[in-house]
Amino acid sequence: MTQCHFFIDGKDIPFHPGQTIMDAAMTAGIYIPHLCHNPDYEPTGSCRLCLVKLNGRYVSACTRPAQAGGKVENQSEEINQQRKTLLQMLFVEGNHQCPGCEKSGRCQLQAVAYYVGMLSPYFTHFYPNRQLDASHPEMMLDFNRCILCGLCVRASHDGDKKDIFAISGRGIKSHLVINSPSGKLGDSHFNAHDLAASVCPVGVFLPKHKGYEVPIGQRLYDRQPISQVGDVAGQNKPAGRS
Ligand code: SF4
Ligand code: FES
């Protein structure tokens, strides 16, 4: 297969035609912050956190094909500031209480916020009123943390072939819905071992009966920053594992 080259922050990166900037960066071991991207599923470009500059123009790295000779800017103060602002908006749109969250230390939202140096939410909190769904015997859903990345929707559709999750509504009214007669997880065909259960980058999917199995402080991103965790698919281990 033909191999071409482009540059990320001046570093020569090989790629095969058809690979995105994100694919090639991951293969080369270069971290580009992201939330809605998971290499096991088709990218949708919904969170925009992976924004980089390609030849001076903003693009999302997870959807933009790599371009031979292209010059990509990934790490700069300007881009970091844009990512920080996007994260600050995500934090105030939901209800994220990191110190008491079972996903703390394994949450990509929290870990990326540390990575970009986000120290405060900055914007006014929305404090949305979102219900929990504790109807399933093995899994609880805490919608307060949902950032609408759509990964569980893709995993349920493409991987599990079940179509249990969907995003409904528009704009500020967008929310995750469950495809079951009652709209509750316990009334659906969901199984705790479904692929959809392990892709959430935040703490929506919480397995029952095993909370805080790994103490906070000893979890994946407590031990190493997200930029140094190479296997992105492995970042989304089911809660309860480190
Ligand atoms: Fe994404 Fe998690 Fe919300 Fe699903 S529940 S859309 S995986 S943040
Ligand atoms: Fe590229 Fe979300 S990771 S848009």
mmCIF file with all atom_site columns, C-alpha atoms in Angstrom, residues 7-188:
data_model
loop_
_atom_site.group_PDB
_atom_site.id
_atom_site.type_symbol
_atom_site.label_atom_id
_atom_site.label_alt_id
_atom_site.label_comp_id
_atom_site.label_asym_id
_atom_site.label_entity_id
_atom_site.label_seq_id
_atom_site.pdbx_PDB_ins_code
_atom_site.Cartn_x
_atom_site.Cartn_y
_atom_site.Cartn_z
_atom_site.occupancy
_atom_site.B_iso_or_equiv
_atom_site.pdbx_formal_charge
_atom_site.auth_seq_id
_atom_site.auth_comp_id
_atom_site.auth_asym_id
_atom_site.auth_atom_id
_atom_site.pdbx_PDB_model_num
ATOM 1   C CA . PHE A 1 7   ? 3.615   16.816 9.414  1.00 0.00 ? 7   PHE A CA 1
ATOM 2   C CA . ILE A 1 8   ? 2.241   17.313 12.918 1.00 0.00 ? 8   ILE A CA 1
ATOM 3   C CA . ASP A 1 9   ? 3.935   20.155 14.765 1.00 0.00 ? 9   ASP A CA 1
ATOM 4   C CA . GLY A 1 10  ? 6.891   19.716 12.416 1.00 0.00 ? 10  GLY A CA 1
ATOM 5   C CA . LYS A 1 11  ? 7.196   15.959 12.960 1.00 0.00 ? 11  LYS A CA 1
ATOM 6   C CA . ASP A 1 12  ? 7.102   13.738 9.875  1.00 0.00 ? 12  ASP A CA 1
ATOM 7   C CA . ILE A 1 13  ? 4.099   11.389 10.072 1.00 0.00 ? 13  ILE A CA 1
ATOM 8   C CA . PRO A 1 14  ? 3.570   8.519  7.599  1.00 0.00 ? 14  PRO A CA 1
ATOM 9   C CA . PHE A 1 15  ? 0.031   7.588  6.566  1.00 0.00 ? 15  PHE A CA 1
ATOM 10  C CA . HIS A 1 16  ? -1.865  5.455  4.080  1.00 0.00 ? 16  HIS A CA 1
ATOM 11  C CA . PRO A 1 17  ? -4.416  7.114  1.777  1.00 0.00 ? 17  PRO A CA 1
ATOM 12  C CA . GLY A 1 18  ? -7.812  7.026  3.484  1.00 0.00 ? 18  GLY A CA 1
ATOM 13  C CA . GLN A 1 19  ? -6.435  7.428  6.997  1.00 0.00 ? 19  GLN A CA 1
ATOM 14  C CA . THR A 1 20  ? -7.596  10.458 8.934  1.00 0.00 ? 20  THR A CA 1
ATOM 15  C CA . ILE A 1 21  ? -5.239  12.834 10.707 1.00 0.00 ? 21  ILE A CA 1
ATOM 16  C CA . MET A 1 22  ? -6.343  11.172 13.970 1.00 0.00 ? 22  MET A CA 1
ATOM 17  C CA . ASP A 1 23  ? -5.700  7.625  12.661 1.00 0.00 ? 23  ASP A CA 1
ATOM 18  C CA . ALA A 1 24  ? -2.204  8.538  11.510 1.00 0.00 ? 24  ALA A CA 1
ATOM 19  C CA . ALA A 1 25  ? -1.435  10.470 14.704 1.00 0.00 ? 25  ALA A CA 1
ATOM 20  C CA . MET A 1 26  ? -2.542  7.546  16.881 1.00 0.00 ? 26  MET A CA 1
ATOM 21  C CA . THR A 1 27  ? -0.462  5.114  14.846 1.00 0.00 ? 27  THR A CA 1
ATOM 22  C CA . ALA A 1 28  ? 2.528   7.413  15.296 1.00 0.00 ? 28  ALA A CA 1
ATOM 23  C CA . GLY A 1 29  ? 1.891   7.677  19.054 1.00 0.00 ? 29  GLY A CA 1
ATOM 24  C CA . ILE A 1 30  ? 0.900   11.350 18.956 1.00 0.00 ? 30  ILE A CA 1
ATOM 25  C CA . TYR A 1 31  ? -1.949  12.396 21.218 1.00 0.00 ? 31  TYR A CA 1
ATOM 26  C CA . ILE A 1 32  ? -4.656  14.650 19.821 1.00 0.00 ? 32  ILE A CA 1
ATOM 27  C CA . PRO A 1 33  ? -7.307  15.371 22.502 1.00 0.00 ? 33  PRO A CA 1
ATOM 28  C CA . HIS A 1 34  ? -10.663 13.781 21.664 1.00 0.00 ? 34  HIS A CA 1
ATOM 29  C CA . LEU A 1 35  ? -13.861 12.561 23.288 1.00 0.00 ? 35  LEU A CA 1
ATOM 30  C CA . CYS A 1 36  ? -16.307 11.302 20.663 1.00 0.00 ? 36  CYS A CA 1
ATOM 31  C CA . HIS A 1 37  ? -13.660 9.369  18.747 1.00 0.00 ? 37  HIS A CA 1
ATOM 32  C CA . ASN A 1 38  ? -13.036 5.681  19.263 1.00 0.00 ? 38  ASN A CA 1
ATOM 33  C CA . PRO A 1 39  ? -11.006 3.820  16.631 1.00 0.00 ? 39  PRO A CA 1
ATOM 34  C CA . ASP A 1 40  ? -13.457 0.898  16.703 1.00 0.00 ? 40  ASP A CA 1
ATOM 35  C CA . TYR A 1 41  ? -16.271 3.047  15.285 1.00 0.00 ? 41  TYR A CA 1
ATOM 36  C CA . GLU A 1 42  ? -16.839 5.415  12.384 1.00 0.00 ? 42  GLU A CA 1
ATOM 37  C CA . PRO A 1 43  ? -15.997 8.994  13.405 1.00 0.00 ? 43  PRO A CA 1
ATOM 38  C CA . THR A 1 44  ? -18.839 11.486 13.545 1.00 0.00 ? 44  THR A CA 1
ATOM 39  C CA . GLY A 1 45  ? -16.999 14.665 14.513 1.00 0.00 ? 45  GLY A CA 1
ATOM 40  C CA . SER A 1 46  ? -19.516 15.699 17.142 1.00 0.00 ? 46  SER A CA 1
ATOM 41  C CA . CYS A 1 47  ? -17.443 16.952 20.106 1.00 0.00 ? 47  CYS A CA 1
ATOM 42  C CA . ARG A 1 48  ? -14.972 19.102 18.084 1.00 0.00 ? 48  ARG A CA 1
ATOM 43  C CA . LEU A 1 49  ? -12.328 18.663 20.762 1.00 0.00 ? 49  LEU A CA 1
ATOM 44  C CA . CYS A 1 50  ? -9.886  17.167 18.269 1.00 0.00 ? 50  CYS A CA 1
ATOM 45  C CA . LEU A 1 51  ? -9.645  20.447 16.400 1.00 0.00 ? 51  LEU A CA 1
ATOM 46  C CA . VAL A 1 52  ? -6.251  21.090 14.845 1.00 0.00 ? 52  VAL A CA 1
ATOM 47  C CA . LYS A 1 53  ? -5.064  23.467 12.171 1.00 0.00 ? 53  LYS A CA 1
ATOM 48  C CA . LEU A 1 54  ? -4.361  21.964 8.752  1.00 0.00 ? 54  LEU A CA 1
ATOM 49  C CA . ASN A 1 55  ? -2.390  24.389 6.616  1.00 0.00 ? 55  ASN A CA 1
ATOM 50  C CA . GLY A 1 56  ? -3.654  27.218 8.818  1.00 0.00 ? 56  GLY A CA 1
ATOM 51  C CA . ARG A 1 57  ? -7.367  26.279 8.873  1.00 0.00 ? 57  ARG A CA 1
ATOM 52  C CA . TYR A 1 58  ? -9.306  24.614 11.672 1.00 0.00 ? 58  TYR A CA 1
ATOM 53  C CA . VAL A 1 59  ? -10.445 21.040 10.956 1.00 0.00 ? 59  VAL A CA 1
ATOM 54  C CA . SER A 1 60  ? -11.452 18.122 13.154 1.00 0.00 ? 60  SER A CA 1
ATOM 55  C CA . ALA A 1 61  ? -8.658  15.555 13.158 1.00 0.00 ? 61  ALA A CA 1
ATOM 56  C CA . CYS A 1 62  ? -10.983 12.559 13.546 1.00 0.00 ? 62  CYS A CA 1
ATOM 57  C CA . THR A 1 63  ? -12.886 13.234 10.326 1.00 0.00 ? 63  THR A CA 1
ATOM 58  C CA . ARG A 1 64  ? -10.363 15.016 8.083  1.00 0.00 ? 64  ARG A CA 1
ATOM 59  C CA . PRO A 1 65  ? -8.322  12.698 5.843  1.00 0.00 ? 65  PRO A CA 1
ATOM 60  C CA . ALA A 1 66  ? -4.578  13.154 6.138  1.00 0.00 ? 66  ALA A CA 1
ATOM 61  C CA . GLN A 1 67  ? -3.166  15.042 3.205  1.00 0.00 ? 67  GLN A CA 1
ATOM 62  C CA . ALA A 1 68  ? 0.274   14.435 1.702  1.00 0.00 ? 68  ALA A CA 1
ATOM 63  C CA . GLY A 1 69  ? 2.635   17.247 2.669  1.00 0.00 ? 69  GLY A CA 1
ATOM 64  C CA . GLY A 1 70  ? -0.026  18.853 4.915  1.00 0.00 ? 70  GLY A CA 1
ATOM 65  C CA . LYS A 1 71  ? 1.155   20.856 7.906  1.00 0.00 ? 71  LYS A CA 1
ATOM 66  C CA . VAL A 1 72  ? -0.900  20.154 11.010 1.00 0.00 ? 72  VAL A CA 1
ATOM 67  C CA . GLU A 1 73  ? -0.705  22.248 14.162 1.00 0.00 ? 73  GLU A CA 1
ATOM 68  C CA . ASN A 1 74  ? -1.773  20.247 17.204 1.00 0.00 ? 74  ASN A CA 1
ATOM 69  C CA . GLN A 1 75  ? -0.049  21.755 20.198 1.00 0.00 ? 75  GLN A CA 1
ATOM 70  C CA . SER A 1 76  ? -0.205  25.527 20.402 1.00 0.00 ? 76  SER A CA 1
ATOM 71  C CA . GLU A 1 77  ? -1.479  27.992 22.964 1.00 0.00 ? 77  GLU A CA 1
ATOM 72  C CA . GLU A 1 78  ? -4.235  29.129 20.602 1.00 0.00 ? 78  GLU A CA 1
ATOM 73  C CA . ILE A 1 79  ? -5.561  25.599 19.960 1.00 0.00 ? 79  ILE A CA 1
ATOM 74  C CA . ASN A 1 80  ? -5.248  24.680 23.620 1.00 0.00 ? 80  ASN A CA 1
ATOM 75  C CA . GLN A 1 81  ? -7.365  27.711 24.509 1.00 0.00 ? 81  GLN A CA 1
ATOM 76  C CA . GLN A 1 82  ? -10.073 26.687 22.019 1.00 0.00 ? 82  GLN A CA 1
ATOM 77  C CA . ARG A 1 83  ? -10.148 23.168 23.454 1.00 0.00 ? 83  ARG A CA 1
ATOM 78  C CA . LYS A 1 84  ? -10.315 24.577 26.961 1.00 0.00 ? 84  LYS A CA 1
ATOM 79  C CA . THR A 1 85  ? -13.340 26.687 26.043 1.00 0.00 ? 85  THR A CA 1
ATOM 80  C CA . LEU A 1 86  ? -15.098 23.661 24.496 1.00 0.00 ? 86  LEU A CA 1
ATOM 81  C CA . LEU A 1 87  ? -14.453 21.675 27.674 1.00 0.00 ? 87  LEU A CA 1
ATOM 82  C CA . GLN A 1 88  ? -15.680 24.501 29.886 1.00 0.00 ? 88  GLN A CA 1
ATOM 83  C CA . MET A 1 89  ? -18.948 24.475 27.945 1.00 0.00 ? 89  MET A CA 1
ATOM 84  C CA . LEU A 1 90  ? -19.282 20.697 28.282 1.00 0.00 ? 90  LEU A CA 1
ATOM 85  C CA . PHE A 1 91  ? -18.744 20.894 32.035 1.00 0.00 ? 91  PHE A CA 1
ATOM 86  C CA . VAL A 1 92  ? -21.507 23.452 32.623 1.00 0.00 ? 92  VAL A CA 1
ATOM 87  C CA . GLU A 1 93  ? -24.028 21.781 30.283 1.00 0.00 ? 93  GLU A CA 1
ATOM 88  C CA . GLY A 1 94  ? -24.255 18.700 32.499 1.00 0.00 ? 94  GLY A CA 1
ATOM 89  C CA . ASN A 1 95  ? -23.895 18.001 36.202 1.00 0.00 ? 95  ASN A CA 1
ATOM 90  C CA . HIS A 1 96  ? -20.312 16.871 36.729 1.00 0.00 ? 96  HIS A CA 1
ATOM 91  C CA . GLN A 1 97  ? -19.236 16.448 40.335 1.00 0.00 ? 97  GLN A CA 1
ATOM 92  C CA . CYS A 1 98  ? -15.843 14.843 39.825 1.00 0.00 ? 98  CYS A CA 1
ATOM 93  C CA . PRO A 1 99  ? -14.835 14.337 43.480 1.00 0.00 ? 99  PRO A CA 1
ATOM 94  C CA . GLY A 1 100 ? -17.849 12.085 44.133 1.00 0.00 ? 100 GLY A CA 1
ATOM 95  C CA . CYS A 1 101 ? -18.105 10.436 40.725 1.00 0.00 ? 101 CYS A CA 1
ATOM 96  C CA . GLU A 1 102 ? -17.464 6.712  40.461 1.00 0.00 ? 102 GLU A CA 1
ATOM 97  C CA . LYS A 1 103 ? -15.750 7.303  37.078 1.00 0.00 ? 103 LYS A CA 1
ATOM 98  C CA . SER A 1 104 ? -13.249 9.802  38.514 1.00 0.00 ? 104 SER A CA 1
ATOM 99  C CA . GLY A 1 105 ? -9.749  8.826  37.428 1.00 0.00 ? 105 GLY A CA 1
ATOM 100 C CA . ARG A 1 106 ? -11.099 6.854  34.459 1.00 0.00 ? 106 ARG A CA 1
ATOM 101 C CA . CYS A 1 107 ? -13.144 9.657  32.884 1.00 0.00 ? 107 CYS A CA 1
ATOM 102 C CA . GLN A 1 108 ? -11.836 11.040 29.608 1.00 0.00 ? 108 GLN A CA 1
ATOM 103 C CA . LEU A 1 109 ? -13.623 14.375 30.097 1.00 0.00 ? 109 LEU A CA 1
ATOM 104 C CA . GLN A 1 110 ? -11.876 14.884 33.428 1.00 0.00 ? 110 GLN A CA 1
ATOM 105 C CA . ALA A 1 111 ? -8.533  13.639 32.092 1.00 0.00 ? 111 ALA A CA 1
ATOM 106 C CA . VAL A 1 112 ? -8.619  15.879 29.005 1.00 0.00 ? 112 VAL A CA 1
ATOM 107 C CA . ALA A 1 113 ? -9.549  18.852 31.198 1.00 0.00 ? 113 ALA A CA 1
ATOM 108 C CA . TYR A 1 114 ? -6.419  18.188 33.250 1.00 0.00 ? 114 TYR A CA 1
ATOM 109 C CA . TYR A 1 115 ? -4.408  17.831 30.050 1.00 0.00 ? 115 TYR A CA 1
ATOM 110 C CA . VAL A 1 116 ? -5.423  21.248 28.676 1.00 0.00 ? 116 VAL A CA 1
ATOM 111 C CA . GLY A 1 117 ? -5.053  22.899 32.082 1.00 0.00 ? 117 GLY A CA 1
ATOM 112 C CA . MET A 1 118 ? -8.733  23.718 32.647 1.00 0.00 ? 118 MET A CA 1
ATOM 113 C CA . LEU A 1 119 ? -8.909  25.014 36.210 1.00 0.00 ? 119 LEU A CA 1
ATOM 114 C CA . SER A 1 120 ? -12.525 26.256 36.406 1.00 0.00 ? 120 SER A CA 1
ATOM 115 C CA . PRO A 1 121 ? -15.802 25.802 34.507 1.00 0.00 ? 121 PRO A CA 1
ATOM 116 C CA . TYR A 1 122 ? -15.795 29.578 33.748 1.00 0.00 ? 122 TYR A CA 1
ATOM 117 C CA . PHE A 1 123 ? -19.344 29.708 32.289 1.00 0.00 ? 123 PHE A CA 1
ATOM 118 C CA . THR A 1 124 ? -22.554 29.731 34.339 1.00 0.00 ? 124 THR A CA 1
ATOM 119 C CA . HIS A 1 125 ? -23.764 26.234 35.197 1.00 0.00 ? 125 HIS A CA 1
ATOM 120 C CA . PHE A 1 126 ? -26.994 25.081 33.555 1.00 0.00 ? 126 PHE A CA 1
ATOM 121 C CA . TYR A 1 127 ? -27.763 22.552 36.308 1.00 0.00 ? 127 TYR A CA 1
ATOM 122 C CA . PRO A 1 128 ? -30.098 20.566 34.043 1.00 0.00 ? 128 PRO A CA 1
ATOM 123 C CA . ASN A 1 129 ? -32.717 18.401 35.684 1.00 0.00 ? 129 ASN A CA 1
ATOM 124 C CA . ARG A 1 130 ? -31.902 14.895 34.489 1.00 0.00 ? 130 ARG A CA 1
ATOM 125 C CA . GLN A 1 131 ? -33.248 11.659 35.932 1.00 0.00 ? 131 GLN A CA 1
ATOM 126 C CA . LEU A 1 132 ? -31.253 8.508  36.676 1.00 0.00 ? 132 LEU A CA 1
ATOM 127 C CA . ASP A 1 133 ? -32.279 5.159  35.239 1.00 0.00 ? 133 ASP A CA 1
ATOM 128 C CA . ALA A 1 134 ? -31.695 2.401  37.789 1.00 0.00 ? 134 ALA A CA 1
ATOM 129 C CA . SER A 1 135 ? -34.202 -0.029 36.244 1.00 0.00 ? 135 SER A CA 1
ATOM 130 C CA . HIS A 1 136 ? -31.642 -2.543 34.938 1.00 0.00 ? 136 HIS A CA 1
ATOM 131 C CA . PRO A 1 137 ? -30.405 -5.196 37.406 1.00 0.00 ? 137 PRO A CA 1
ATOM 132 C CA . GLU A 1 138 ? -26.743 -4.819 36.398 1.00 0.00 ? 138 GLU A CA 1
ATOM 133 C CA . MET A 1 139 ? -26.301 -1.249 35.145 1.00 0.00 ? 139 MET A CA 1
ATOM 134 C CA . MET A 1 140 ? -27.353 2.199  36.257 1.00 0.00 ? 140 MET A CA 1
ATOM 135 C CA . LEU A 1 141 ? -27.406 5.184  33.904 1.00 0.00 ? 141 LEU A CA 1
ATOM 136 C CA . ASP A 1 142 ? -26.583 8.645  35.204 1.00 0.00 ? 142 ASP A CA 1
ATOM 137 C CA . PHE A 1 143 ? -27.617 10.984 32.406 1.00 0.00 ? 143 PHE A CA 1
ATOM 138 C CA . ASN A 1 144 ? -26.239 13.970 34.328 1.00 0.00 ? 144 ASN A CA 1
ATOM 139 C CA . ARG A 1 145 ? -22.838 13.225 32.840 1.00 0.00 ? 145 ARG A CA 1
ATOM 140 C CA . CYS A 1 146 ? -23.848 12.548 29.243 1.00 0.00 ? 146 CYS A CA 1
ATOM 141 C CA . ILE A 1 147 ? -21.965 14.746 26.768 1.00 0.00 ? 147 ILE A CA 1
ATOM 142 C CA . LEU A 1 148 ? -23.939 13.381 23.797 1.00 0.00 ? 148 LEU A CA 1
ATOM 143 C CA . CYS A 1 149 ? -20.865 12.014 22.071 1.00 0.00 ? 149 CYS A CA 1
ATOM 144 C CA . GLY A 1 150 ? -22.985 9.281  20.481 1.00 0.00 ? 150 GLY A CA 1
ATOM 145 C CA . LEU A 1 151 ? -20.476 6.491  21.123 1.00 0.00 ? 151 LEU A CA 1
ATOM 146 C CA . CYS A 1 152 ? -22.967 4.237  22.920 1.00 0.00 ? 152 CYS A CA 1
ATOM 147 C CA . VAL A 1 153 ? -25.372 4.811  20.033 1.00 0.00 ? 153 VAL A CA 1
ATOM 148 C CA . ARG A 1 154 ? -22.737 3.713  17.493 1.00 0.00 ? 154 ARG A CA 1
ATOM 149 C CA . ALA A 1 155 ? -21.571 0.762  19.613 1.00 0.00 ? 155 ALA A CA 1
ATOM 150 C CA . SER A 1 156 ? -25.121 -0.477 20.107 1.00 0.00 ? 156 SER A CA 1
ATOM 151 C CA . HIS A 1 157 ? -25.915 -0.117 16.409 1.00 0.00 ? 157 HIS A CA 1
ATOM 152 C CA . ASP A 1 158 ? -22.644 -1.209 14.768 1.00 0.00 ? 158 ASP A CA 1
ATOM 153 C CA . GLY A 1 159 ? -21.224 -3.543 17.407 1.00 0.00 ? 159 GLY A CA 1
ATOM 154 C CA . ASP A 1 160 ? -24.118 -5.029 19.384 1.00 0.00 ? 160 ASP A CA 1
ATOM 155 C CA . LYS A 1 161 ? -26.657 -4.791 16.514 1.00 0.00 ? 161 LYS A CA 1
ATOM 156 C CA . LYS A 1 162 ? -29.306 -3.801 19.046 1.00 0.00 ? 162 LYS A CA 1
ATOM 157 C CA . ASP A 1 163 ? -30.022 -0.090 18.528 1.00 0.00 ? 163 ASP A CA 1
ATOM 158 C CA . ILE A 1 164 ? -30.819 0.419  22.187 1.00 0.00 ? 164 ILE A CA 1
ATOM 159 C CA . PHE A 1 165 ? -29.598 4.027  22.379 1.00 0.00 ? 165 PHE A CA 1
ATOM 160 C CA . ALA A 1 166 ? -30.387 7.131  20.341 1.00 0.00 ? 166 ALA A CA 1
ATOM 161 C CA . ILE A 1 167 ? -30.001 10.875 20.694 1.00 0.00 ? 167 ILE A CA 1
ATOM 162 C CA . SER A 1 168 ? -33.296 12.695 20.518 1.00 0.00 ? 168 SER A CA 1
ATOM 163 C CA . GLY A 1 169 ? -34.208 16.387 20.399 1.00 0.00 ? 169 GLY A CA 1
ATOM 164 C CA . ARG A 1 170 ? -32.272 19.374 19.105 1.00 0.00 ? 170 ARG A CA 1
ATOM 165 C CA . GLY A 1 171 ? -29.862 21.882 20.560 1.00 0.00 ? 171 GLY A CA 1
ATOM 166 C CA . ILE A 1 172 ? -30.169 22.328 24.294 1.00 0.00 ? 172 ILE A CA 1
ATOM 167 C CA . LYS A 1 173 ? -33.044 19.810 24.317 1.00 0.00 ? 173 LYS A CA 1
ATOM 168 C CA . SER A 1 174 ? -30.876 16.981 22.912 1.00 0.00 ? 174 SER A CA 1
ATOM 169 C CA . HIS A 1 175 ? -30.770 13.964 25.178 1.00 0.00 ? 175 HIS A CA 1
ATOM 170 C CA . LEU A 1 176 ? -30.056 10.263 25.186 1.00 0.00 ? 176 LEU A CA 1
ATOM 171 C CA . VAL A 1 177 ? -33.084 7.984  24.901 1.00 0.00 ? 177 VAL A CA 1
ATOM 172 C CA . ILE A 1 178 ? -33.561 4.232  25.376 1.00 0.00 ? 178 ILE A CA 1
ATOM 173 C CA . ASN A 1 179 ? -35.322 2.139  22.797 1.00 0.00 ? 179 ASN A CA 1
ATOM 174 C CA . SER A 1 180 ? -37.711 0.088  24.936 1.00 0.00 ? 180 SER A CA 1
ATOM 175 C CA . PRO A 1 181 ? -41.472 0.090  25.499 1.00 0.00 ? 181 PRO A CA 1
ATOM 176 C CA . SER A 1 182 ? -41.155 2.082  28.734 1.00 0.00 ? 182 SER A CA 1
ATOM 177 C CA . GLY A 1 183 ? -38.070 4.069  27.723 1.00 0.00 ? 183 GLY A CA 1
ATOM 178 C CA . LYS A 1 184 ? -36.203 2.410  30.621 1.00 0.00 ? 184 LYS A CA 1
ATOM 179 C CA . LEU A 1 185 ? -33.020 0.373  30.295 1.00 0.00 ? 185 LEU A CA 1
ATOM 180 C CA . GLY A 1 186 ? -34.406 -2.526 32.334 1.00 0.00 ? 186 GLY A CA 1
ATOM 181 C CA . ASP A 1 187 ? -37.132 -2.943 29.751 1.00 0.00 ? 187 ASP A CA 1
ATOM 182 C CA . SER A 1 188 ? -34.681 -3.144 26.817 1.00 0.00 ? 188 SER A CA 1
#
